[in-house]
Amino acid sequence: MNDVLATDEDGLIRLQKLLAQSGVASRRKCEELMLAGEVEVDGEVVTRLGTKVDPRVAVIRVSGQRLPPISDHVYLVLNKPRGVVSTMSDPEGRRTLTEVLQEVRPSADSSERLFHVGRLDTDTSGLLLLTNDGDFAHKMAHPSYEVDKTYVAEVDGEVTKHTSETLLGGVELDDGPVAVTRVRIIAATRQKSIVELVIHEGRNRIVRRLLAQVGHPVRKLTRTELGPVDLGQLKSGQLRDLTLDELGALLDSVRM
């Protein structure tokens, strides 16, 4: 959120004004939400109109949903094209995230340093988060906080119900077992299948290794969701901002 708010000399702002300027609702509706006990600040219900808060640090919830703090940070969703390496620069001269960003954000500040949150291997397309919030990027990538990741894979051979049960039961790889949260067979023939997998981990090439282990090498792989964030209609190479709801949910997931 990059909104400029009119705070007082102590850096505080009236809560209903903050809610309204953040797009929650009109000022009057925000006051009604406060009076109805629907607004929390730092875990406490706030019903007194005129209460002031620090918009950069207060943990605010409206009807249970987290409202991200005001900040100068950028939080972006990229549909990474296949063939792009998940790095900002590459000594081998391969196409990087920086080049994709320059194509879709030509007017962006060239000094803005963005971090990719986790990574996708070069041959995998799909959802990747980019931010200049280093603390957020670090926590999102930390094993203690990893959120569910949804992938759609086109694989060799026919994936059967038995294969799904094997995946859900856990598969042992060279670097340890992998737990699969959900499996959905979208299409299956003797020659190839399309399956959707939800996993929690982010080890290197884990989905490809997992499916190869159960006899179904991957032909194409796309990450379609990361926690509450999904690609939706975002086309390959396109970019968008995280919504307030998405960012709020992710901040909660990493306890920020």
PDB file of C-alpha atoms in Angstrom:
ATOM      1  CA  MET A   1       0.000   0.000   0.000  1.00  0.00           C
ATOM      2  CA  ASN A   2       1.502   3.278  -1.055  1.00  0.00           C
ATOM      3  CA  ASP A   3      -1.257   5.645   0.011  1.00  0.00           C
ATOM      4  CA  VAL A   4      -0.207   8.939   1.561  1.00  0.00           C
ATOM      5  CA  LEU A   5      -2.215   9.542   4.720  1.00  0.00           C
ATOM      6  CA  ALA A   6      -2.677  12.780   6.599  1.00  0.00           C
ATOM      7  CA  THR A   7      -1.423  11.728  10.016  1.00  0.00           C
ATOM      8  CA  ASP A   8      -0.913  14.082  12.945  1.00  0.00           C
ATOM      9  CA  GLU A   9       2.488  15.123  14.302  1.00  0.00           C
ATOM     10  CA  ASP A  10       2.716  11.852  16.257  1.00  0.00           C
ATOM     11  CA  GLY A  11       2.121   9.805  13.095  1.00  0.00           C
ATOM     12  CA  LEU A  12      -1.402   8.813  14.153  1.00  0.00           C
ATOM     13  CA  ILE A  13      -4.701   8.888  12.251  1.00  0.00           C
ATOM     14  CA  ARG A  14      -8.340   8.438  13.231  1.00  0.00           C
ATOM     15  CA  LEU A  15      -9.295   4.801  12.793  1.00  0.00           C
ATOM     16  CA  GLN A  16     -12.458   5.361  10.758  1.00  0.00           C
ATOM     17  CA  LYS A  17     -10.539   7.660   8.400  1.00  0.00           C
ATOM     18  CA  LEU A  18      -7.838   5.025   7.913  1.00  0.00           C
ATOM     19  CA  LEU A  19     -10.445   2.358   7.181  1.00  0.00           C
ATOM     20  CA  ALA A  20     -12.203   4.558   4.664  1.00  0.00           C
ATOM     21  CA  GLN A  21      -8.992   5.608   2.893  1.00  0.00           C
ATOM     22  CA  SER A  22      -7.912   1.959   2.756  1.00  0.00           C
ATOM     23  CA  GLY A  23     -11.044   1.166   0.762  1.00  0.00           C
ATOM     24  CA  VAL A  24     -12.943  -0.780   3.437  1.00  0.00           C
ATOM     25  CA  ALA A  25     -16.116   1.304   3.005  1.00  0.00           C
ATOM     26  CA  SER A  26     -17.387   4.862   3.260  1.00  0.00           C
ATOM     27  CA  ARG A  27     -16.476   6.853   6.394  1.00  0.00           C
ATOM     28  CA  ARG A  28     -20.038   6.497   7.716  1.00  0.00           C
ATOM     29  CA  LYS A  29     -20.091   2.728   7.075  1.00  0.00           C
ATOM     30  CA  CYS A  30     -16.699   2.360   8.782  1.00  0.00           C
ATOM     31  CA  GLU A  31     -18.083   4.139  11.840  1.00  0.00           C
ATOM     32  CA  GLU A  32     -21.020   1.740  11.824  1.00  0.00           C
ATOM     33  CA  LEU A  33     -18.622  -1.212  11.670  1.00  0.00           C
ATOM     34  CA  MET A  34     -16.714   0.160  14.657  1.00  0.00           C
ATOM     35  CA  LEU A  35     -19.872   0.712  16.696  1.00  0.00           C
ATOM     36  CA  ALA A  36     -20.999  -2.834  15.854  1.00  0.00           C
ATOM     37  CA  GLY A  37     -17.769  -4.255  17.302  1.00  0.00           C
ATOM     38  CA  GLU A  38     -16.468  -5.435  13.926  1.00  0.00           C
ATOM     39  CA  VAL A  39     -13.101  -3.647  14.149  1.00  0.00           C
ATOM     40  CA  GLU A  40     -10.105  -4.851  16.166  1.00  0.00           C
ATOM     41  CA  VAL A  41      -6.782  -3.123  16.741  1.00  0.00           C
ATOM     42  CA  ASP A  42      -3.928  -5.218  18.120  1.00  0.00           C
ATOM     43  CA  GLY A  43      -6.413  -7.860  19.291  1.00  0.00           C
ATOM     44  CA  GLU A  44      -8.784  -5.469  21.055  1.00  0.00           C
ATOM     45  CA  VAL A  45     -12.254  -4.507  19.785  1.00  0.00           C
ATOM     46  CA  VAL A  46     -12.410  -0.739  19.245  1.00  0.00           C
ATOM     47  CA  THR A  47     -15.834   0.916  19.333  1.00  0.00           C
ATOM     48  CA  ARG A  48     -14.881   4.483  20.332  1.00  0.00           C
ATOM     49  CA  LEU A  49     -15.115   6.791  17.338  1.00  0.00           C
ATOM     50  CA  GLY A  50     -12.114   9.057  16.997  1.00  0.00           C
ATOM     51  CA  THR A  51      -9.664   6.444  18.270  1.00  0.00           C
ATOM     52  CA  LYS A  52      -6.262   7.099  16.701  1.00  0.00           C
ATOM     53  CA  VAL A  53      -3.814   4.462  15.506  1.00  0.00           C
ATOM     54  CA  ASP A  54      -0.384   4.269  13.902  1.00  0.00           C
ATOM     55  CA  PRO A  55      -1.177   3.071  10.344  1.00  0.00           C
ATOM     56  CA  ARG A  56       2.291   1.570   9.855  1.00  0.00           C
ATOM     57  CA  VAL A  57       2.345  -0.807  12.805  1.00  0.00           C
ATOM     58  CA  ALA A  58      -1.234  -1.377  14.011  1.00  0.00           C
ATOM     59  CA  VAL A  59      -2.643  -4.871  13.391  1.00  0.00           C
ATOM     60  CA  ILE A  60      -6.191  -4.082  12.277  1.00  0.00           C
ATOM     61  CA  ARG A  61      -8.970  -6.529  11.496  1.00  0.00           C
ATOM     62  CA  VAL A  62     -12.385  -5.748  10.056  1.00  0.00           C
ATOM     63  CA  SER A  63     -14.964  -8.497  10.504  1.00  0.00           C
ATOM     64  CA  GLY A  64     -12.068 -10.865  11.161  1.00  0.00           C
ATOM     65  CA  GLN A  65     -10.097  -9.980   8.023  1.00  0.00           C
ATOM     66  CA  ARG A  66      -6.625  -8.485   8.337  1.00  0.00           C
ATOM     67  CA  LEU A  67      -6.102  -4.984   6.942  1.00  0.00           C
ATOM     68  CA  PRO A  68      -2.435  -4.603   5.936  1.00  0.00           C
ATOM     69  CA  PRO A  69      -0.530  -1.675   7.444  1.00  0.00           C
ATOM     70  CA  ILE A  70       0.223   1.376   5.313  1.00  0.00           C
ATOM     71  CA  SER A  71       3.726   1.051   3.887  1.00  0.00           C
ATOM     72  CA  ASP A  72       5.930   2.020   0.967  1.00  0.00           C
ATOM     73  CA  HIS A  73       6.513  -1.622   0.113  1.00  0.00           C
ATOM     74  CA  VAL A  74       5.505  -3.214  -3.172  1.00  0.00           C
ATOM     75  CA  TYR A  75       3.833  -6.644  -3.306  1.00  0.00           C
ATOM     76  CA  LEU A  76       3.380  -8.098  -6.793  1.00  0.00           C
ATOM     77  CA  VAL A  77       2.038 -11.276  -8.393  1.00  0.00           C
ATOM     78  CA  LEU A  78       3.785 -12.433 -11.566  1.00  0.00           C
ATOM     79  CA  ASN A  79       2.751 -15.210 -13.915  1.00  0.00           C
ATOM     80  CA  LYS A  80       6.305 -16.334 -14.674  1.00  0.00           C
ATOM     81  CA  PRO A  81       6.719 -17.572 -18.239  1.00  0.00           C
ATOM     82  CA  ARG A  82       8.340 -20.898 -18.907  1.00  0.00           C
ATOM     83  CA  GLY A  83      12.031 -20.499 -19.761  1.00  0.00           C
ATOM     84  CA  VAL A  84      12.648 -17.604 -17.358  1.00  0.00           C
ATOM     85  CA  VAL A  85      15.080 -18.224 -14.493  1.00  0.00           C
ATOM     86  CA  SER A  86      13.881 -17.230 -11.025  1.00  0.00           C
ATOM     87  CA  THR A  87      16.706 -14.785 -10.428  1.00  0.00           C
ATOM     88  CA  MET A  88      17.089 -11.043 -10.902  1.00  0.00           C
ATOM     89  CA  SER A  89      20.346 -11.509 -12.847  1.00  0.00           C
ATOM     90  CA  ASP A  90      22.066 -14.443 -14.539  1.00  0.00           C
ATOM     91  CA  PRO A  91      25.769 -14.799 -15.439  1.00  0.00           C
ATOM     92  CA  GLU A  92      24.844 -17.293 -18.166  1.00  0.00           C
ATOM     93  CA  GLY A  93      22.760 -14.705 -19.990  1.00  0.00           C
ATOM     94  CA  ARG A  94      19.437 -16.479 -19.658  1.00  0.00           C
ATOM     95  CA  ARG A  95      16.176 -14.513 -19.505  1.00  0.00           C
ATOM     96  CA  THR A  96      15.579 -13.303 -15.950  1.00  0.00           C
ATOM     97  CA  LEU A  97      12.796 -11.871 -13.818  1.00  0.00           C
ATOM     98  CA  THR A  98      14.371  -8.438 -14.210  1.00  0.00           C
ATOM     99  CA  GLU A  99      13.892  -8.594 -17.980  1.00  0.00           C
ATOM    100  CA  VAL A 100      10.245  -9.648 -17.590  1.00  0.00           C
ATOM    101  CA  LEU A 101       9.651  -6.794 -15.143  1.00  0.00           C
ATOM    102  CA  GLN A 102      11.255  -4.269 -17.488  1.00  0.00           C
ATOM    103  CA  GLU A 103       8.792  -5.347 -20.179  1.00  0.00           C
ATOM    104  CA  VAL A 104       5.682  -4.978 -18.007  1.00  0.00           C
ATOM    105  CA  ARG A 105       6.834  -2.100 -15.735  1.00  0.00           C
ATOM    106  CA  PRO A 106       8.949   0.124 -18.016  1.00  0.00           C
ATOM    107  CA  SER A 107       8.240   3.220 -15.898  1.00  0.00           C
ATOM    108  CA  ALA A 108       9.255   1.600 -12.578  1.00  0.00           C
ATOM    109  CA  ASP A 109      12.063   3.134 -10.532  1.00  0.00           C
ATOM    110  CA  SER A 110      15.243   1.420 -11.744  1.00  0.00           C
ATOM    111  CA  SER A 111      16.705   1.656  -8.234  1.00  0.00           C
ATOM    112  CA  GLU A 112      13.811  -0.328  -6.741  1.00  0.00           C
ATOM    113  CA  ARG A 113      15.200  -3.601  -5.478  1.00  0.00           C
ATOM    114  CA  LEU A 114      12.714  -6.441  -5.701  1.00  0.00           C
ATOM    115  CA  PHE A 115      13.064  -9.889  -4.160  1.00  0.00           C
ATOM    116  CA  HIS A 116      11.404 -13.009  -5.520  1.00  0.00           C
ATOM    117  CA  VAL A 117       9.583 -14.973  -2.813  1.00  0.00           C
ATOM    118  CA  GLY A 118      10.818 -18.524  -3.213  1.00  0.00           C
ATOM    119  CA  ARG A 119      11.434 -19.649  -6.774  1.00  0.00           C
ATOM    120  CA  LEU A 120      10.147 -21.717  -9.671  1.00  0.00           C
ATOM    121  CA  ASP A 121      12.554 -23.747 -11.779  1.00  0.00           C
ATOM    122  CA  THR A 122      13.236 -22.490 -15.290  1.00  0.00           C
ATOM    123  CA  ASP A 123      10.881 -24.945 -17.010  1.00  0.00           C
ATOM    124  CA  THR A 124       8.015 -24.251 -14.595  1.00  0.00           C
ATOM    125  CA  SER A 125       5.595 -21.411 -15.205  1.00  0.00           C
ATOM    126  CA  GLY A 126       3.082 -19.741 -12.948  1.00  0.00           C
ATOM    127  CA  LEU A 127       2.601 -17.775  -9.772  1.00  0.00           C
ATOM    128  CA  LEU A 128       5.586 -16.027  -8.233  1.00  0.00           C
ATOM    129  CA  LEU A 129       5.532 -13.210  -5.671  1.00  0.00           C
ATOM    130  CA  LEU A 130       7.874 -10.215  -5.924  1.00  0.00           C
ATOM    131  CA  THR A 131       8.403  -7.587  -3.243  1.00  0.00           C
ATOM    132  CA  ASN A 132      10.833  -5.002  -1.895  1.00  0.00           C
ATOM    133  CA  ASP A 133       9.909  -6.048   1.657  1.00  0.00           C
ATOM    134  CA  GLY A 134      12.928  -8.156   2.601  1.00  0.00           C
ATOM    135  CA  ASP A 135      11.500  -9.307   5.929  1.00  0.00           C
ATOM    136  CA  PHE A 136       8.302 -10.508   4.247  1.00  0.00           C
ATOM    137  CA  ALA A 137      10.260 -12.303   1.510  1.00  0.00           C
ATOM    138  CA  HIS A 138      12.479 -14.025   4.085  1.00  0.00           C
ATOM    139  CA  LYS A 139       9.573 -15.222   6.222  1.00  0.00           C
ATOM    140  CA  MET A 140       7.520 -16.389   3.250  1.00  0.00           C
ATOM    141  CA  ALA A 141      10.451 -18.552   2.143  1.00  0.00           C
ATOM    142  CA  HIS A 142      11.186 -19.929   5.624  1.00  0.00           C
ATOM    143  CA  PRO A 143      10.152 -23.592   6.169  1.00  0.00           C
ATOM    144  CA  SER A 144       8.337 -22.673   9.399  1.00  0.00           C
ATOM    145  CA  TYR A 145       5.896 -20.429   7.534  1.00  0.00           C
ATOM    146  CA  GLU A 146       5.493 -22.034   4.114  1.00  0.00           C
ATOM    147  CA  VAL A 147       1.924 -21.874   2.864  1.00  0.00           C
ATOM    148  CA  ASP A 148       0.115 -24.333   0.605  1.00  0.00           C
ATOM    149  CA  LYS A 149       1.176 -24.289  -3.039  1.00  0.00           C
ATOM    150  CA  THR A 150      -1.090 -25.550  -5.820  1.00  0.00           C
ATOM    151  CA  TYR A 151       0.348 -26.930  -9.057  1.00  0.00           C
ATOM    152  CA  VAL A 152      -1.201 -28.228 -12.263  1.00  0.00           C
ATOM    153  CA  ALA A 153       0.971 -30.797 -14.014  1.00  0.00           C
ATOM    154  CA  GLU A 154       0.750 -32.526 -17.375  1.00  0.00           C
ATOM    155  CA  VAL A 155       2.444 -35.900 -16.949  1.00  0.00           C
ATOM    156  CA  ASP A 156       3.219 -39.067 -18.886  1.00  0.00           C
ATOM    157  CA  GLY A 157       0.812 -41.969 -18.502  1.00  0.00           C
ATOM    158  CA  GLU A 158      -2.539 -42.445 -16.813  1.00  0.00           C
ATOM    159  CA  VAL A 159      -2.788 -41.235 -13.229  1.00  0.00           C
ATOM    160  CA  THR A 160      -5.227 -43.495 -11.407  1.00  0.00           C
ATOM    161  CA  LYS A 161      -7.090 -43.298  -8.128  1.00  0.00           C
ATOM    162  CA  HIS A 162      -4.500 -45.695  -6.699  1.00  0.00           C
ATOM    163  CA  THR A 163      -1.731 -43.250  -7.671  1.00  0.00           C
ATOM    164  CA  SER A 164      -3.650 -40.430  -5.961  1.00  0.00           C
ATOM    165  CA  GLU A 165      -3.909 -42.504  -2.789  1.00  0.00           C
ATOM    166  CA  THR A 166      -0.166 -43.220  -2.942  1.00  0.00           C
ATOM    167  CA  LEU A 167       0.580 -39.499  -3.208  1.00  0.00           C
ATOM    168  CA  LEU A 168      -1.761 -38.641  -0.334  1.00  0.00           C
ATOM    169  CA  GLY A 169      -0.168 -41.344   1.795  1.00  0.00           C
ATOM    170  CA  GLY A 170       3.248 -39.718   1.446  1.00  0.00           C
ATOM    171  CA  VAL A 171       6.165 -40.455  -0.879  1.00  0.00           C
ATOM    172  CA  GLU A 172       9.767 -40.951   0.174  1.00  0.00           C
ATOM    173  CA  LEU A 173      12.356 -39.032  -1.861  1.00  0.00           C
ATOM    174  CA  ASP A 174      16.147 -38.980  -1.565  1.00  0.00           C
ATOM    175  CA  ASP A 175      15.986 -35.929   0.714  1.00  0.00           C
ATOM    176  CA  GLY A 176      13.062 -37.104   2.832  1.00  0.00           C
ATOM    177  CA  PRO A 177       9.315 -37.744   2.655  1.00  0.00           C
ATOM    178  CA  VAL A 178       6.848 -35.466   0.898  1.00  0.00           C
ATOM    179  CA  ALA A 179       3.334 -34.880   2.189  1.00  0.00           C
ATOM    180  CA  VAL A 180       0.642 -34.066  -0.386  1.00  0.00           C
ATOM    181  CA  THR A 181      -2.406 -32.235   0.944  1.00  0.00           C
ATOM    182  CA  ARG A 182      -4.721 -32.744  -2.016  1.00  0.00           C
ATOM    183  CA  VAL A 183      -4.742 -34.480  -5.409  1.00  0.00           C
ATOM    184  CA  ARG A 184      -7.279 -33.942  -8.179  1.00  0.00           C
ATOM    185  CA  ILE A 185      -7.197 -35.791 -11.506  1.00  0.00           C
ATOM    186  CA  ILE A 186      -8.368 -33.267 -14.096  1.00  0.00           C
ATOM    187  CA  ALA A 187      -7.981 -35.537 -17.135  1.00  0.00           C
ATOM    188  CA  ALA A 188      -6.403 -38.937 -17.736  1.00  0.00           C
ATOM    189  CA  THR A 189      -5.666 -41.123 -20.771  1.00  0.00           C
ATOM    190  CA  ARG A 190      -3.164 -43.906 -21.310  1.00  0.00           C
ATOM    191  CA  GLN A 191      -0.754 -41.444 -22.918  1.00  0.00           C
ATOM    192  CA  LYS A 192      -0.962 -38.493 -20.528  1.00  0.00           C
ATOM    193  CA  SER A 193      -2.798 -37.012 -17.554  1.00  0.00           C
ATOM    194  CA  ILE A 194      -3.395 -33.597 -16.052  1.00  0.00           C
ATOM    195  CA  VAL A 195      -3.381 -33.474 -12.263  1.00  0.00           C
ATOM    196  CA  GLU A 196      -3.635 -30.789  -9.621  1.00  0.00           C
ATOM    197  CA  LEU A 197      -1.505 -31.140  -6.489  1.00  0.00           C
ATOM    198  CA  VAL A 198      -1.409 -29.130  -3.282  1.00  0.00           C
ATOM    199  CA  ILE A 199       1.791 -29.387  -1.241  1.00  0.00           C
ATOM    200  CA  HIS A 200       3.199 -27.452   1.673  1.00  0.00           C
ATOM    201  CA  GLU A 201       6.914 -27.714   0.990  1.00  0.00           C
ATOM    202  CA  GLY A 202       9.182 -25.801  -1.343  1.00  0.00           C
ATOM    203  CA  ARG A 203      12.193 -28.044  -1.867  1.00  0.00           C
ATOM    204  CA  ASN A 204      14.034 -27.858  -5.186  1.00  0.00           C
ATOM    205  CA  ARG A 205      12.034 -29.365  -8.096  1.00  0.00           C
ATOM    206  CA  ILE A 206       9.938 -31.222  -5.546  1.00  0.00           C
ATOM    207  CA  VAL A 207       6.791 -31.648  -7.671  1.00  0.00           C
ATOM    208  CA  ARG A 208       8.752 -32.984 -10.627  1.00  0.00           C
ATOM    209  CA  ARG A 209      10.679 -35.399  -8.435  1.00  0.00           C
ATOM    210  CA  LEU A 210       7.532 -36.467  -6.606  1.00  0.00           C
ATOM    211  CA  LEU A 211       5.585 -37.303  -9.753  1.00  0.00           C
ATOM    212  CA  ALA A 212       8.558 -39.045 -11.373  1.00  0.00           C
ATOM    213  CA  GLN A 213       8.877 -41.175  -8.235  1.00  0.00           C
ATOM    214  CA  VAL A 214       5.339 -42.531  -8.715  1.00  0.00           C
ATOM    215  CA  GLY A 215       5.938 -43.222 -12.413  1.00  0.00           C
ATOM    216  CA  HIS A 216       4.595 -40.094 -14.061  1.00  0.00           C
ATOM    217  CA  PRO A 217       7.367 -37.783 -15.355  1.00  0.00           C
ATOM    218  CA  VAL A 218       6.240 -34.183 -15.784  1.00  0.00           C
ATOM    219  CA  ARG A 219       5.806 -32.707 -19.254  1.00  0.00           C
ATOM    220  CA  LYS A 220       4.558 -29.265 -18.207  1.00  0.00           C
ATOM    221  CA  LEU A 221       4.164 -27.712 -14.774  1.00  0.00           C
ATOM    222  CA  THR A 222       2.435 -24.534 -13.597  1.00  0.00           C
ATOM    223  CA  ARG A 223       1.953 -23.127 -10.088  1.00  0.00           C
ATOM    224  CA  THR A 224      -1.570 -21.738  -9.947  1.00  0.00           C
ATOM    225  CA  GLU A 225      -1.986 -20.774  -6.284  1.00  0.00           C
ATOM    226  CA  LEU A 226       0.103 -19.748  -3.286  1.00  0.00           C
ATOM    227  CA  GLY A 227      -1.964 -19.706  -0.108  1.00  0.00           C
ATOM    228  CA  PRO A 228      -4.843 -17.260  -0.709  1.00  0.00           C
ATOM    229  CA  VAL A 229      -3.332 -15.935  -3.952  1.00  0.00           C
ATOM    230  CA  ASP A 230      -4.285 -17.396  -7.325  1.00  0.00           C
ATOM    231  CA  LEU A 231      -3.363 -16.596 -10.911  1.00  0.00           C
ATOM    232  CA  GLY A 232      -6.969 -16.119 -11.985  1.00  0.00           C
ATOM    233  CA  GLN A 233      -6.983 -14.548 -15.470  1.00  0.00           C
ATOM    234  CA  LEU A 234      -3.376 -13.328 -15.247  1.00  0.00           C
ATOM    235  CA  LYS A 235      -1.680 -14.287 -18.514  1.00  0.00           C
ATOM    236  CA  SER A 236       1.900 -15.462 -18.930  1.00  0.00           C
ATOM    237  CA  GLY A 237       4.302 -12.576 -18.312  1.00  0.00           C
ATOM    238  CA  GLN A 238       1.630 -10.351 -16.762  1.00  0.00           C
ATOM    239  CA  LEU A 239       1.859  -8.680 -13.370  1.00  0.00           C
ATOM    240  CA  ARG A 240      -0.574  -7.336 -10.781  1.00  0.00           C
ATOM    241  CA  ASP A 241      -0.567  -6.011  -7.225  1.00  0.00           C
ATOM    242  CA  LEU A 242      -1.615  -8.237  -4.365  1.00  0.00           C
ATOM    243  CA  THR A 243      -5.099  -7.328  -3.155  1.00  0.00           C
ATOM    244  CA  LEU A 244      -5.536  -6.087   0.415  1.00  0.00           C
ATOM    245  CA  ASP A 245      -7.243  -9.352   1.387  1.00  0.00           C
ATOM    246  CA  GLU A 246      -4.443 -11.452  -0.139  1.00  0.00           C
ATOM    247  CA  LEU A 247      -1.702  -9.423   1.521  1.00  0.00           C
ATOM    248  CA  GLY A 248      -3.505  -9.431   4.856  1.00  0.00           C
ATOM    249  CA  ALA A 249      -3.874 -13.221   4.773  1.00  0.00           C
ATOM    250  CA  LEU A 250      -0.208 -13.713   3.840  1.00  0.00           C
ATOM    251  CA  LEU A 251       0.962 -11.372   6.625  1.00  0.00           C
ATOM    252  CA  ASP A 252      -1.084 -13.449   9.045  1.00  0.00           C
ATOM    253  CA  SER A 253       0.410 -16.683   7.686  1.00  0.00           C
ATOM    254  CA  VAL A 254       3.959 -15.489   8.462  1.00  0.00           C
ATOM    255  CA  ARG A 255       2.886 -13.788  11.715  1.00  0.00           C
ATOM    256  CA  MET A 256       3.822 -10.267  10.693  1.00  0.00           C
TER     257      MET A 256
END
